[in-house]
Each structure stands twice: as C-alpha cells, then as structure tokens.
Amino acid sequence: VQLVESGGGLVQAGGSLRLSCAASGFTFDDYAIGWFRQAPGKEREGVSCITSSDGSTYYVDSVKGRFTTSSDNAKNLVYLQMNSLKPEDTAVYYCAADEERPCSAADFGSWGQGTQVTVSS
C-alpha cells in the first residue's frame, strides 16, 4: 500500500487549500481513508475520515463546516477540501488507510509522508 499526499502550501487566513491523497496497492472499493494532522509540539490529531462502502464521513469538531473529504474511486484519490482556514490549522497533514474496515473500526496501518499546510494570520 502506498499513499502520497499533495496540495499543501502557504495560505492566508480565510483562504482555501485542497489536499489530495493518491492511493495504490489495494482494491479501492472497500476502505477507510483518514486525514490526520500534527502541529509542532502537539499530538497527532484525527481530522476526518471517509468510508468507501457507504460514503460516510466523519470530522473533528474544530473543522466541521469548513473541511470536506471526498473520494474519486476511478482515480484512486481522496481529497480534503479546506476552506476558511485558520492559523491553528497549520500542521503537517497525513492521509492513512485501512483497506478492510470502515472509519468506525479503522486501524490505520498505512500512512503517507505528509504535506505541510501553513496558514498565516
């Protein structure tokens, strides 16, 4: 399993970014893909998750209404659309996969290398 994130960068507060997670090495029709982030000096935090079987999504409270995760199964891509970004969203963002279980039971054993998101005030 290989996961590669892209789309990070520097943006002003209030701006938007779309992260992509390109997945390979597993059947892209029954999986959970989670987005996580880790800011300097802080614990890694789960941001969102999408379950392929029913399209259900989950978000941490701090991003609800601002972030949206979606998938393009034909392209083996999962996206994290981030709107109304705040300086506190600054972190390295990672995608992770569980190729067998939905988000509610996921055990994320495969991780990407991360992409930096920096939001300036």
mmCIF file of C-alpha atoms in Angstrom:
data_model
loop_
_atom_site.group_PDB
_atom_site.id
_atom_site.type_symbol
_atom_site.label_atom_id
_atom_site.label_comp_id
_atom_site.label_asym_id
_atom_site.label_seq_id
_atom_site.Cartn_x
_atom_site.Cartn_y
_atom_site.Cartn_z
ATOM 1 C CA VAL A 1 0.000 0.000 0.000
ATOM 2 C CA GLN A 2 1.309 3.412 -0.923
ATOM 3 C CA LEU A 3 -0.202 6.764 -0.047
ATOM 4 C CA VAL A 4 1.077 10.067 -1.390
ATOM 5 C CA GLU A 5 -0.280 13.414 -0.217
ATOM 6 C CA SER A 6 -0.072 16.616 -2.200
ATOM 7 C CA GLY A 7 -1.608 20.070 -2.255
ATOM 8 C CA GLY A 8 -0.164 21.615 0.860
ATOM 9 C CA GLY A 9 1.276 25.103 0.935
ATOM 10 C CA LEU A 10 1.146 28.568 2.421
ATOM 11 C CA VAL A 11 -2.168 30.393 2.520
ATOM 12 C CA GLN A 12 -3.577 33.417 4.317
ATOM 13 C CA ALA A 13 -6.209 33.033 6.978
ATOM 14 C CA GLY A 14 -9.623 32.689 5.397
ATOM 15 C CA GLY A 15 -8.185 31.021 2.321
ATOM 16 C CA SER A 16 -8.608 27.517 0.947
ATOM 17 C CA LEU A 17 -6.493 24.541 0.005
ATOM 18 C CA ARG A 18 -7.335 21.129 -1.374
ATOM 19 C CA LEU A 19 -5.187 18.212 -0.318
ATOM 20 C CA SER A 20 -5.060 15.017 -2.353
ATOM 21 C CA CYS A 21 -4.173 11.514 -1.259
ATOM 22 C CA ALA A 22 -3.194 9.174 -4.083
ATOM 23 C CA ALA A 23 -3.570 5.542 -3.047
ATOM 24 C CA SER A 24 -2.222 2.414 -4.648
ATOM 25 C CA GLY A 25 -1.589 -1.198 -3.792
ATOM 26 C CA PHE A 26 -5.067 -2.149 -2.632
ATOM 27 C CA THR A 27 -8.535 -2.579 -4.035
ATOM 28 C CA PHE A 28 -10.016 0.867 -3.954
ATOM 29 C CA ASP A 29 -13.577 -0.144 -3.303
ATOM 30 C CA ASP A 30 -13.790 -1.010 0.388
ATOM 31 C CA TYR A 31 -11.617 1.110 2.597
ATOM 32 C CA ALA A 32 -11.384 3.879 5.111
ATOM 33 C CA ILE A 33 -9.141 6.850 4.432
ATOM 34 C CA GLY A 34 -8.412 9.167 7.288
ATOM 35 C CA TRP A 35 -6.797 12.584 7.349
ATOM 36 C CA PHE A 36 -4.648 13.455 10.330
ATOM 37 C CA ARG A 37 -2.524 16.432 11.249
ATOM 38 C CA GLN A 38 0.308 17.178 13.591
ATOM 39 C CA ALA A 39 1.415 20.638 14.596
ATOM 40 C CA PRO A 40 4.833 21.294 16.160
ATOM 41 C CA GLY A 41 4.853 20.271 19.795
ATOM 42 C CA LYS A 42 1.358 18.786 19.623
ATOM 43 C CA GLU A 43 -0.105 15.316 19.449
ATOM 44 C CA ARG A 44 -1.285 13.942 16.122
ATOM 45 C CA GLU A 45 -4.975 14.657 15.654
ATOM 46 C CA GLY A 46 -7.573 12.916 13.551
ATOM 47 C CA VAL A 47 -9.237 15.422 11.235
ATOM 48 C CA SER A 48 -11.607 13.450 9.041
ATOM 49 C CA CYS A 49 -12.398 10.046 7.628
ATOM 50 C CA ILE A 50 -14.332 8.629 4.708
ATOM 51 C CA THR A 51 -15.676 5.091 4.361
ATOM 52 C CA SER A 52 -15.901 3.874 0.787
ATOM 53 C CA SER A 53 -18.731 1.377 1.227
ATOM 54 C CA ASP A 54 -21.360 3.971 2.122
ATOM 55 C CA GLY A 55 -19.589 7.295 1.628
ATOM 56 C CA SER A 56 -19.993 8.207 5.266
ATOM 57 C CA THR A 57 -17.704 10.874 6.604
ATOM 58 C CA TYR A 58 -16.500 11.981 9.999
ATOM 59 C CA TYR A 59 -14.933 15.236 11.126
ATOM 60 C CA VAL A 60 -13.331 16.524 14.277
ATOM 61 C CA ASP A 61 -15.418 19.333 15.758
ATOM 62 C CA SER A 62 -12.819 22.003 15.059
ATOM 63 C CA VAL A 63 -13.120 21.558 11.267
ATOM 64 C CA LYS A 64 -16.821 20.809 10.876
ATOM 65 C CA GLY A 65 -18.403 23.138 8.366
ATOM 66 C CA ARG A 66 -15.004 24.148 6.966
ATOM 67 C CA PHE A 67 -13.393 20.917 5.733
ATOM 68 C CA THR A 68 -14.875 18.328 3.391
ATOM 69 C CA THR A 69 -13.444 14.944 2.477
ATOM 70 C CA SER A 70 -14.432 13.167 -0.706
ATOM 71 C CA SER A 71 -13.190 10.395 -2.963
ATOM 72 C CA ASP A 72 -12.789 9.648 -6.640
ATOM 73 C CA ASN A 73 -12.633 5.871 -6.761
ATOM 74 C CA ALA A 74 -11.973 5.827 -10.502
ATOM 75 C CA LYS A 75 -8.744 7.736 -9.878
ATOM 76 C CA ASN A 76 -7.879 6.199 -6.501
ATOM 77 C CA LEU A 77 -7.860 9.654 -4.970
ATOM 78 C CA VAL A 78 -9.209 11.044 -1.717
ATOM 79 C CA TYR A 79 -9.456 14.778 -1.174
ATOM 80 C CA LEU A 80 -9.583 17.104 1.784
ATOM 81 C CA GLN A 81 -11.069 20.456 0.819
ATOM 82 C CA MET A 82 -10.156 23.004 3.454
ATOM 83 C CA ASN A 83 -11.988 26.327 3.490
ATOM 84 C CA SER A 84 -11.933 29.270 5.887
ATOM 85 C CA LEU A 85 -8.501 28.226 7.059
ATOM 86 C CA LYS A 86 -7.234 29.494 10.382
ATOM 87 C CA PRO A 87 -3.682 29.827 11.718
ATOM 88 C CA GLU A 88 -4.438 26.993 14.123
ATOM 89 C CA ASP A 89 -4.915 24.684 11.134
ATOM 90 C CA THR A 90 -1.174 24.929 10.487
ATOM 91 C CA ALA A 91 0.292 21.427 10.628
ATOM 92 C CA VAL A 92 1.668 18.563 8.622
ATOM 93 C CA TYR A 93 -1.293 16.713 7.163
ATOM 94 C CA TYR A 94 -1.203 12.977 6.598
ATOM 95 C CA CYS A 95 -3.576 10.536 4.960
ATOM 96 C CA ALA A 96 -3.823 6.992 6.249
ATOM 97 C CA ALA A 97 -5.657 3.899 5.054
ATOM 98 C CA ASP A 98 -7.396 0.869 6.431
ATOM 99 C CA GLU A 99 -8.042 -1.390 3.455
ATOM 100 C CA GLU A 100 -10.578 -3.592 5.235
ATOM 101 C CA ARG A 101 -12.575 -1.682 7.832
ATOM 102 C CA PRO A 102 -14.862 1.335 7.868
ATOM 103 C CA CYS A 103 -13.968 4.543 9.678
ATOM 104 C CA SER A 104 -15.815 3.464 12.812
ATOM 105 C CA ALA A 105 -13.468 0.494 13.281
ATOM 106 C CA ALA A 106 -10.428 1.593 11.329
ATOM 107 C CA ASP A 107 -6.920 0.650 12.325
ATOM 108 C CA PHE A 108 -4.784 2.827 10.100
ATOM 109 C CA GLY A 109 -1.729 0.782 9.241
ATOM 110 C CA SER A 110 -0.643 2.592 6.088
ATOM 111 C CA TRP A 111 0.462 6.219 6.098
ATOM 112 C CA GLY A 112 1.636 8.805 3.631
ATOM 113 C CA GLN A 113 4.666 11.018 4.094
ATOM 114 C CA GLY A 114 2.667 14.145 4.889
ATOM 115 C CA THR A 115 2.240 17.571 3.355
ATOM 116 C CA GLN A 116 2.803 20.884 5.126
ATOM 117 C CA VAL A 117 -0.055 23.350 5.472
ATOM 118 C CA THR A 118 0.802 26.782 6.800
ATOM 119 C CA VAL A 119 -1.861 29.403 7.437
ATOM 120 C CA SER A 120 -0.644 32.928 8.032
ATOM 121 C CA SER A 121 -2.591 35.462 10.058
#
